[in-house]
mmCIF file of C-alpha atoms in Angstrom:
data_model
loop_
_atom_site.group_PDB
_atom_site.id
_atom_site.type_symbol
_atom_site.label_atom_id
_atom_site.label_comp_id
_atom_site.label_asym_id
_atom_site.label_seq_id
_atom_site.Cartn_x
_atom_site.Cartn_y
_atom_site.Cartn_z
ATOM 1 C CA MET C 1 23.726 -5.016 -3.788
ATOM 2 C CA ALA C 2 23.077 -5.327 -7.515
ATOM 3 C CA ALA C 3 19.808 -6.848 -8.625
ATOM 4 C CA ALA C 4 19.913 -10.435 -9.790
ATOM 5 C CA THR C 5 19.422 -10.972 -13.503
ATOM 6 C CA GLN C 6 15.719 -10.637 -14.235
ATOM 7 C CA THR C 7 14.199 -12.431 -17.176
ATOM 8 C CA SER C 8 10.515 -12.557 -16.266
ATOM 9 C CA ILE C 9 8.530 -10.512 -13.758
ATOM 10 C CA LEU C 10 4.967 -11.281 -12.685
ATOM 11 C CA VAL C 11 2.846 -8.645 -10.957
ATOM 12 C CA LEU C 12 -0.212 -9.999 -9.162
ATOM 13 C CA GLY C 13 -3.002 -7.546 -9.867
ATOM 14 C CA ALA C 14 -3.350 -4.252 -11.722
ATOM 15 C CA GLY C 15 -5.290 -2.161 -9.243
ATOM 16 C CA GLU C 16 -4.360 0.777 -7.044
ATOM 17 C CA LEU C 17 -0.798 -0.456 -6.486
ATOM 18 C CA GLY C 18 -0.396 -2.983 -9.281
ATOM 19 C CA LEU C 19 -1.022 -0.468 -12.040
ATOM 20 C CA PRO C 20 1.602 2.120 -10.996
ATOM 21 C CA THR C 21 4.036 -0.723 -10.291
ATOM 22 C CA LEU C 22 3.559 -2.076 -13.815
ATOM 23 C CA HIS C 23 4.020 1.398 -15.283
ATOM 24 C CA SER C 24 7.199 2.028 -13.277
ATOM 25 C CA LEU C 25 8.647 -1.385 -14.124
ATOM 26 C CA SER C 26 7.989 -0.888 -17.819
ATOM 27 C CA HIS C 27 9.428 2.626 -17.971
ATOM 28 C CA LEU C 28 12.523 1.727 -15.944
ATOM 29 C CA ALA C 29 13.161 -1.492 -17.885
ATOM 30 C CA THR C 30 12.828 0.346 -21.199
ATOM 31 C CA SER C 31 15.205 3.116 -20.144
ATOM 32 C CA THR C 32 17.756 0.763 -18.564
ATOM 33 C CA PHE C 33 18.013 -2.402 -20.642
ATOM 34 C CA PRO C 34 18.469 -2.990 -24.375
ATOM 35 C CA PRO C 35 15.710 -5.054 -25.999
ATOM 36 C CA SER C 36 17.880 -8.176 -26.026
ATOM 37 C CA THR C 37 18.195 -8.279 -22.226
ATOM 38 C CA ARG C 38 15.011 -6.497 -21.186
ATOM 39 C CA PRO C 39 12.916 -8.603 -18.797
ATOM 40 C CA THR C 40 9.348 -9.478 -19.699
ATOM 41 C CA ILE C 41 6.655 -7.974 -17.483
ATOM 42 C CA THR C 42 3.355 -9.779 -16.985
ATOM 43 C CA ALA C 43 0.210 -8.845 -15.057
ATOM 44 C CA LEU C 44 -1.875 -11.591 -13.488
ATOM 45 C CA LEU C 45 -5.545 -10.701 -13.824
ATOM 46 C CA ARG C 46 -8.889 -12.367 -13.227
ATOM 47 C CA PRO C 47 -10.094 -14.319 -16.277
ATOM 48 C CA SER C 48 -13.228 -12.137 -16.474
ATOM 49 C CA THR C 49 -11.094 -8.990 -16.690
ATOM 50 C CA LEU C 50 -9.545 -10.312 -19.882
ATOM 51 C CA SER C 51 -12.597 -12.014 -21.393
ATOM 52 C CA SER C 52 -15.269 -9.418 -20.635
ATOM 53 C CA PRO C 53 -13.665 -6.222 -19.339
ATOM 54 C CA SER C 54 -15.654 -3.213 -18.226
ATOM 55 C CA PRO C 55 -15.029 0.070 -20.096
ATOM 56 C CA ALA C 56 -12.583 1.160 -17.387
ATOM 57 C CA GLN C 57 -10.798 -2.204 -17.492
ATOM 58 C CA SER C 58 -10.561 -1.975 -21.281
ATOM 59 C CA LEU C 59 -8.761 1.344 -20.969
ATOM 60 C CA THR C 60 -6.371 -0.165 -18.423
ATOM 61 C CA LEU C 61 -5.634 -3.147 -20.662
ATOM 62 C CA THR C 62 -5.002 -0.877 -23.628
ATOM 63 C CA SER C 63 -2.585 1.267 -21.633
ATOM 64 C CA LEU C 64 -0.692 -1.805 -20.433
ATOM 65 C CA ARG C 65 -0.479 -3.296 -23.920
ATOM 66 C CA ALA C 66 1.095 -0.018 -25.052
ATOM 67 C CA LEU C 67 3.812 -0.663 -22.460
ATOM 68 C CA SER C 68 4.356 -4.212 -23.789
ATOM 69 C CA VAL C 69 2.945 -5.712 -20.586
ATOM 70 C CA ARG C 70 1.749 -9.284 -21.062
ATOM 71 C CA PHE C 71 -1.263 -10.864 -19.372
ATOM 72 C CA LEU C 72 -1.842 -14.068 -17.432
ATOM 73 C CA ALA C 73 -5.352 -15.138 -16.407
ATOM 74 C CA ALA C 74 -5.868 -16.796 -13.034
ATOM 75 C CA ASP C 75 -8.425 -16.742 -10.246
ATOM 76 C CA ILE C 76 -6.401 -16.512 -7.031
ATOM 77 C CA ALA C 77 -9.368 -17.064 -4.734
ATOM 78 C CA ALA C 78 -10.575 -20.199 -6.555
ATOM 79 C CA SER C 79 -7.141 -21.731 -7.159
ATOM 80 C CA THR C 80 -5.219 -24.108 -4.923
ATOM 81 C CA VAL C 81 -1.600 -23.575 -3.899
ATOM 82 C CA ALA C 82 -0.515 -26.187 -6.464
ATOM 83 C CA GLU C 83 -2.538 -24.534 -9.239
ATOM 84 C CA LEU C 84 -1.090 -21.123 -8.465
ATOM 85 C CA ALA C 85 2.422 -22.566 -8.289
ATOM 86 C CA SER C 86 1.926 -23.932 -11.790
ATOM 87 C CA CYS C 87 0.942 -20.424 -12.973
ATOM 88 C CA PHE C 88 3.962 -18.835 -11.266
ATOM 89 C CA ARG C 89 6.552 -21.352 -12.416
ATOM 90 C CA ASP C 90 7.662 -19.426 -15.510
ATOM 91 C CA TYR C 91 8.560 -16.268 -13.562
ATOM 92 C CA ASP C 92 11.717 -15.575 -11.572
ATOM 93 C CA THR C 93 10.299 -12.521 -9.749
ATOM 94 C CA VAL C 94 6.777 -12.264 -8.325
ATOM 95 C CA ILE C 95 5.331 -9.051 -6.883
ATOM 96 C CA GLY C 96 2.129 -9.231 -4.831
ATOM 97 C CA CYS C 97 -0.184 -6.283 -5.465
ATOM 98 C CA THR C 98 -3.545 -7.885 -4.739
ATOM 99 C CA GLY C 99 -4.168 -6.184 -1.401
ATOM 100 C CA PHE C 100 -6.464 -7.777 1.154
ATOM 101 C CA SER C 101 -9.362 -8.227 -1.266
ATOM 102 C CA GLY C 102 -8.910 -11.992 -1.467
ATOM 103 C CA GLY C 103 -9.885 -12.477 2.156
ATOM 104 C CA SER C 104 -8.290 -14.366 5.023
ATOM 105 C CA GLY C 105 -5.599 -16.859 4.059
ATOM 106 C CA THR C 106 -4.891 -15.415 0.622
ATOM 107 C CA GLN C 107 -1.476 -13.947 1.430
ATOM 108 C CA LEU C 108 -0.248 -17.175 3.000
ATOM 109 C CA LYS C 109 -1.547 -19.132 0.029
ATOM 110 C CA LEU C 110 0.289 -16.848 -2.369
ATOM 111 C CA ALA C 111 3.546 -17.067 -0.400
ATOM 112 C CA ARG C 112 3.380 -20.859 -0.371
ATOM 113 C CA ALA C 113 2.584 -20.967 -4.077
ATOM 114 C CA VAL C 114 5.507 -18.700 -4.981
ATOM 115 C CA LEU C 115 7.818 -20.873 -2.887
ATOM 116 C CA GLU C 116 6.511 -24.054 -4.505
ATOM 117 C CA ALA C 117 6.942 -22.503 -7.946
ATOM 118 C CA GLY C 118 10.662 -22.037 -7.333
ATOM 119 C CA ALA C 119 10.697 -18.272 -7.842
ATOM 120 C CA VAL C 120 13.997 -16.488 -7.325
ATOM 121 C CA HIS C 121 12.639 -13.378 -5.593
ATOM 122 C CA TYR C 122 9.295 -12.526 -3.984
ATOM 123 C CA TYR C 123 7.883 -9.156 -3.023
ATOM 124 C CA PRO C 124 4.801 -10.052 -0.956
ATOM 125 C CA TRP C 125 1.846 -7.821 -0.200
ATOM 126 C CA GLN C 126 3.317 -6.242 2.915
ATOM 127 C CA PHE C 127 2.972 -2.669 1.705
ATOM 128 C CA GLY C 128 1.915 -0.966 4.905
ATOM 129 C CA VAL C 129 3.016 -0.674 8.508
ATOM 130 C CA ASP C 130 5.830 -2.405 10.389
ATOM 131 C CA TYR C 131 4.188 -5.712 11.299
ATOM 132 C CA ASP C 132 7.261 -6.835 13.246
ATOM 133 C CA ILE C 133 6.738 -4.036 15.761
ATOM 134 C CA ILE C 134 2.935 -4.210 15.830
ATOM 135 C CA GLY C 135 2.836 -7.989 16.177
ATOM 136 C CA PRO C 136 0.115 -10.542 15.406
ATOM 137 C CA GLU C 137 -2.353 -9.873 18.235
ATOM 138 C CA VAL C 138 -2.830 -6.100 18.287
ATOM 139 C CA GLY C 139 -6.160 -4.841 16.997
ATOM 140 C CA GLY C 140 -7.855 -8.193 17.475
ATOM 141 C CA GLY C 141 -5.275 -9.980 15.349
ATOM 142 C CA LEU C 142 -5.773 -7.722 12.329
ATOM 143 C CA PHE C 143 -2.261 -8.383 11.012
ATOM 144 C CA ARG C 144 -1.823 -11.962 12.206
ATOM 145 C CA GLU C 145 -1.604 -13.343 8.667
ATOM 146 C CA GLN C 146 0.943 -10.724 7.634
ATOM 147 C CA CYS C 147 3.144 -11.799 10.539
ATOM 148 C CA GLU C 148 2.715 -15.460 9.555
ATOM 149 C CA VAL C 149 3.876 -14.652 6.019
ATOM 150 C CA ARG C 150 7.027 -13.106 7.466
ATOM 151 C CA ARG C 151 7.683 -16.184 9.592
ATOM 152 C CA LEU C 152 7.239 -18.419 6.537
ATOM 153 C CA LEU C 153 9.690 -16.400 4.457
ATOM 154 C CA ARG C 154 12.288 -16.181 7.224
ATOM 155 C CA ALA C 155 12.117 -19.942 7.852
ATOM 156 C CA GLN C 156 13.273 -20.834 4.328
ATOM 157 C CA THR C 157 16.490 -20.217 2.400
ATOM 158 C CA GLU C 158 15.557 -21.201 -1.156
ATOM 159 C CA MET C 159 14.025 -17.891 -2.225
ATOM 160 C CA ARG C 160 15.066 -14.268 -1.857
ATOM 161 C CA TRP C 161 12.407 -11.921 -0.552
ATOM 162 C CA THR C 162 11.944 -8.211 0.039
ATOM 163 C CA ILE C 163 9.260 -6.566 2.156
ATOM 164 C CA VAL C 164 8.548 -2.889 1.481
ATOM 165 C CA SER C 165 7.050 -1.038 4.462
ATOM 166 C CA THR C 166 5.264 2.082 3.246
ATOM 167 C CA GLY C 167 3.161 3.430 6.091
ATOM 168 C CA ILE C 168 -0.411 4.272 5.170
ATOM 169 C CA PHE C 169 -1.358 4.768 1.520
ATOM 170 C CA ALA C 170 -2.048 8.476 0.995
ATOM 171 C CA THR C 171 -5.244 7.574 -0.834
ATOM 172 C CA PHE C 172 -6.546 5.528 2.117
ATOM 173 C CA LEU C 173 -5.681 8.228 4.637
ATOM 174 C CA PHE C 174 -8.077 10.592 2.857
ATOM 175 C CA GLU C 175 -10.897 8.064 2.510
ATOM 176 C CA ALA C 176 -13.957 9.310 4.402
ATOM 177 C CA GLY C 177 -14.522 5.806 5.738
ATOM 178 C CA PHE C 178 -11.179 5.777 7.553
ATOM 179 C CA GLY C 179 -12.352 8.736 9.590
ATOM 180 C CA VAL C 180 -9.323 11.033 9.774
ATOM 181 C CA PHE C 181 -10.935 13.249 7.155
ATOM 182 C CA GLY C 182 -14.624 13.888 6.565
ATOM 183 C CA LYS C 183 -17.260 16.476 5.815
ATOM 184 C CA ALA C 184 -19.022 18.272 8.638
ATOM 185 C CA LYS C 185 -22.553 16.871 8.974
ATOM 186 C CA GLU C 186 -24.173 20.265 8.763
ATOM 187 C CA GLU C 187 -22.435 21.126 5.514
ATOM 188 C CA ARG C 188 -22.871 19.972 1.952
ATOM 189 C CA GLY C 189 -20.844 20.511 -1.174
ATOM 190 C CA GLY C 190 -17.322 19.747 -2.267
ATOM 191 C CA LEU C 191 -14.153 20.500 -0.427
ATOM 192 C CA GLY C 192 -12.058 21.742 -3.276
ATOM 193 C CA LYS C 193 -11.030 25.327 -3.890
ATOM 194 C CA GLY C 194 -14.003 27.570 -4.327
ATOM 195 C CA ASP C 195 -16.501 25.189 -2.697
ATOM 196 C CA GLY C 196 -18.284 25.997 0.536
ATOM 197 C CA GLY C 197 -18.035 22.754 2.487
ATOM 198 C CA VAL C 198 -16.356 22.302 5.844
ATOM 199 C CA VAL C 199 -13.827 19.492 6.276
ATOM 200 C CA VAL C 200 -13.277 17.770 9.597
ATOM 201 C CA VAL C 201 -9.715 16.690 10.410
ATOM 202 C CA ARG C 202 -9.433 14.192 13.256
ATOM 203 C CA ALA C 203 -6.246 13.355 15.126
ATOM 204 C CA LEU C 204 -5.922 9.728 16.194
ATOM 205 C CA ARG C 205 -4.851 9.978 19.871
ATOM 206 C CA GLY C 206 -3.441 13.504 19.580
ATOM 207 C CA TRP C 207 -2.074 16.173 17.277
ATOM 208 C CA GLU C 208 1.581 15.195 17.912
ATOM 209 C CA ASN C 209 1.000 11.533 16.979
ATOM 210 C CA ARG C 210 2.872 10.679 13.774
ATOM 211 C CA VAL C 211 2.082 8.677 10.656
ATOM 212 C CA THR C 212 4.111 7.817 7.562
ATOM 213 C CA VAL C 213 2.277 8.442 4.294
ATOM 214 C CA THR C 214 3.236 7.252 0.774
ATOM 215 C CA THR C 215 1.367 7.435 -2.536
ATOM 216 C CA PRO C 216 0.810 4.253 -4.584
ATOM 217 C CA GLU C 217 2.705 5.850 -7.458
ATOM 218 C CA ASP C 218 5.784 6.343 -5.287
ATOM 219 C CA ILE C 219 5.549 2.801 -3.940
ATOM 220 C CA GLY C 220 5.502 1.513 -7.502
ATOM 221 C CA LYS C 221 8.551 3.614 -8.312
ATOM 222 C CA VAL C 222 10.477 2.255 -5.321
ATOM 223 C CA VAL C 223 9.488 -1.347 -6.073
ATOM 224 C CA ALA C 224 10.635 -1.018 -9.684
ATOM 225 C CA ASP C 225 13.998 0.337 -8.543
ATOM 226 C CA LEU C 226 14.413 -2.495 -6.019
ATOM 227 C CA VAL C 227 13.490 -5.169 -8.561
ATOM 228 C CA LEU C 228 15.481 -3.943 -11.550
ATOM 229 C CA LEU C 229 18.455 -2.070 -10.078
ATOM 230 C CA ASP C 230 18.991 -2.484 -6.357
ATOM 231 C CA GLY C 231 18.087 -6.068 -5.494
ATOM 232 C CA ARG C 232 18.399 -5.915 -1.702
ATOM 233 C CA THR C 233 16.533 -8.382 0.447
ATOM 234 C CA GLY C 234 14.842 -8.244 3.840
ATOM 235 C CA VAL C 235 12.607 -5.489 5.200
ATOM 236 C CA VAL C 236 13.027 -1.998 3.772
ATOM 237 C CA PHE C 237 11.164 1.230 4.456
ATOM 238 C CA THR C 238 9.897 3.957 2.183
ATOM 239 C CA ALA C 239 8.031 7.206 2.813
ATOM 240 C CA GLY C 240 6.530 10.101 0.949
ATOM 241 C CA GLU C 241 6.496 12.039 4.210
ATOM 242 C CA THR C 242 6.183 11.396 7.930
ATOM 243 C CA VAL C 243 3.934 13.956 9.581
ATOM 244 C CA THR C 244 1.975 14.647 12.743
ATOM 245 C CA TYR C 245 -1.800 14.898 12.619
ATOM 246 C CA GLY C 246 -1.345 18.556 13.430
ATOM 247 C CA GLN C 247 0.725 18.967 10.269
ATOM 248 C CA LEU C 248 -1.983 17.131 8.330
ATOM 249 C CA ALA C 249 -4.556 19.632 9.549
ATOM 250 C CA ASP C 250 -2.236 22.550 8.747
ATOM 251 C CA ALA C 251 -1.772 21.294 5.175
ATOM 252 C CA VAL C 252 -5.529 20.974 4.664
ATOM 253 C CA GLU C 253 -6.052 24.485 6.052
ATOM 254 C CA GLU C 254 -3.476 25.759 3.568
ATOM 255 C CA LYS C 255 -5.399 24.141 0.720
ATOM 256 C CA VAL C 256 -8.996 25.067 1.593
ATOM 257 C CA GLY C 257 -8.695 27.875 4.149
ATOM 258 C CA ARG C 258 -8.547 27.800 7.942
ATOM 259 C CA GLU C 259 -12.172 28.888 8.306
ATOM 260 C CA ARG C 260 -13.292 25.733 6.494
ATOM 261 C CA VAL C 261 -11.418 23.235 8.694
ATOM 262 C CA GLN C 262 -12.848 21.794 11.892
ATOM 263 C CA ARG C 263 -10.418 19.935 14.177
ATOM 264 C CA GLU C 264 -11.331 17.023 16.440
ATOM 265 C CA VAL C 265 -9.362 14.504 18.510
ATOM 266 C CA TRP C 266 -10.319 10.845 18.786
ATOM 267 C CA THR C 267 -8.560 9.829 21.988
ATOM 268 C CA LEU C 268 -7.116 6.374 22.537
ATOM 269 C CA ASP C 269 -9.781 5.696 25.178
ATOM 270 C CA TYR C 270 -12.545 6.658 22.751
ATOM 271 C CA LEU C 271 -11.144 4.460 19.980
ATOM 272 C CA ARG C 272 -10.665 1.555 22.385
ATOM 273 C CA THR C 273 -14.285 1.827 23.513
ATOM 274 C CA GLU C 274 -15.480 1.967 19.909
ATOM 275 C CA LEU C 275 -13.481 -1.153 19.090
ATOM 276 C CA GLU C 276 -14.790 -3.011 22.139
ATOM 277 C CA ARG C 277 -18.332 -2.269 21.001
ATOM 278 C CA ASP C 278 -17.643 -3.559 17.492
ATOM 279 C CA PRO C 279 -14.558 -5.837 17.701
ATOM 280 C CA GLU C 280 -14.940 -7.317 14.199
ATOM 281 C CA ASN C 281 -14.933 -3.928 12.482
ATOM 282 C CA GLY C 282 -11.719 -3.793 10.450
ATOM 283 C CA ILE C 283 -11.686 -0.005 10.067
ATOM 284 C CA LYS C 284 -12.016 0.480 13.824
ATOM 285 C CA ARG C 285 -9.103 -1.929 14.278
ATOM 286 C CA TYR C 286 -7.022 0.147 11.865
ATOM 287 C CA ARG C 287 -7.869 3.376 13.690
ATOM 288 C CA TYR C 288 -6.867 1.925 17.031
ATOM 289 C CA ILE C 289 -3.535 0.633 15.700
ATOM 290 C CA PHE C 290 -2.671 3.969 14.108
ATOM 291 C CA ALA C 291 -3.712 5.784 17.288
ATOM 292 C CA GLU C 292 -1.361 3.641 19.372
ATOM 293 C CA GLY C 293 1.391 4.902 17.083
ATOM 294 C CA LYS C 294 3.689 1.844 17.201
ATOM 295 C CA GLY C 295 5.139 0.707 13.901
ATOM 296 C CA VAL C 296 3.187 3.216 11.809
ATOM 297 C CA SER C 297 5.847 5.890 11.322
ATOM 298 C CA TRP C 298 9.585 6.231 10.701
ATOM 299 C CA ASP C 299 11.970 8.997 9.714
ATOM 300 C CA LYS C 300 12.134 9.619 5.979
ATOM 301 C CA SER C 301 15.916 9.949 6.289
ATOM 302 C CA SER C 302 16.131 6.205 6.998
ATOM 303 C CA THR C 303 14.162 5.111 3.921
ATOM 304 C CA VAL C 304 15.355 3.355 0.796
ATOM 305 C CA ASN C 305 13.969 6.140 -1.392
ATOM 306 C CA GLU C 306 16.169 8.680 0.380
ATOM 307 C CA GLU C 307 19.203 6.397 0.110
ATOM 308 C CA ARG C 308 18.559 5.775 -3.588
ATOM 309 C CA GLY C 309 17.781 9.413 -4.378
ATOM 310 C CA LEU C 310 14.229 8.664 -5.510
ATOM 311 C CA ALA C 311 11.967 11.706 -5.307
ATOM 312 C CA THR C 312 8.635 11.068 -3.578
ATOM 313 C CA THR C 313 5.476 13.105 -3.127
ATOM 314 C CA ASP C 314 5.005 14.903 0.175
ATOM 315 C CA LEU C 315 1.652 15.715 1.746
ATOM 316 C CA LYS C 316 1.334 19.147 0.157
ATOM 317 C CA GLY C 317 2.177 17.702 -3.232
ATOM 318 C CA PHE C 318 -0.456 15.018 -2.839
ATOM 319 C CA LEU C 319 -3.102 17.522 -1.779
ATOM 320 C CA ALA C 320 -2.210 19.792 -4.688
ATOM 321 C CA SER C 321 -3.023 16.949 -7.082
ATOM 322 C CA LYS C 322 -6.521 16.460 -5.616
ATOM 323 C CA ASP C 323 -9.639 18.353 -6.637
ATOM 324 C CA THR C 324 -11.222 17.606 -3.250
ATOM 325 C CA VAL C 325 -9.732 16.757 0.115
ATOM 326 C CA VAL C 326 -12.034 13.903 1.118
ATOM 327 C CA ASN C 327 -12.433 10.812 -1.053
ATOM 328 C CA GLU C 328 -15.968 9.525 -0.527
ATOM 329 C CA HIS C 329 -15.716 6.405 -2.726
#
């Protein structure tokens, strides 16, 4: 299916996913369309980001200006549905890249605002697991709002929509706080080549359990292709690679050396007990859902990036780009 004619694209946010999406959109639009028919690309940012940016934000703004990206100031958290709809009204395509930072209710508010604005096509923040399979109640209702957004979109016919299921972000998988990767308590130092630290790799449920992993850069590339060239609607899947936790551990051993990798298993019973002790802990909910293994992995051969011939980064490629294995931010 060819993409509908795009005249104006709005990307909500310019963070971990928004920034690579903006870059991919700009590069693909420039290489595909002559200036006379090239769609405008706008990033919605907090007013403070534009009025008093930090040094890092200033660099981001400069890089986006060089790509001819425009800016729109709005405070999503403080705005009503009607106010957001007024902001969105000039754009035919809206792409949600805000993540979960806005708190409970934000994704439903955005979906309603985009609908009220009369947008032609919406790509909501659903970049993650297969919420249809997981359902609204698993993990203490962690993904209840995501499921409600899907019901809202499916119940209407005025607006096209596309949901991109990506599995876990590669960057999040390697966050120390998630728990799959960490430093051994008795060791100090980095975990890059030449450092002496020991990295712990933990399997959620077991070493044969699988997880689909995609980098934010590859997600941005796929989204740009869907928006500007492909145009399909509904739920699609993408993947950098689908691997077992055993393969994750093998890849880390290849990078840092087998003698510096310690393997552990967090069983489903252990993770369930941990969640029961702290049921409001979002990270423990995530761990339990990924340990159950439903809706968190799919074959790469069935993905839109494979169908479209879009190269994506596998686990070894991602690790090769990192100075250290564990991200402690």
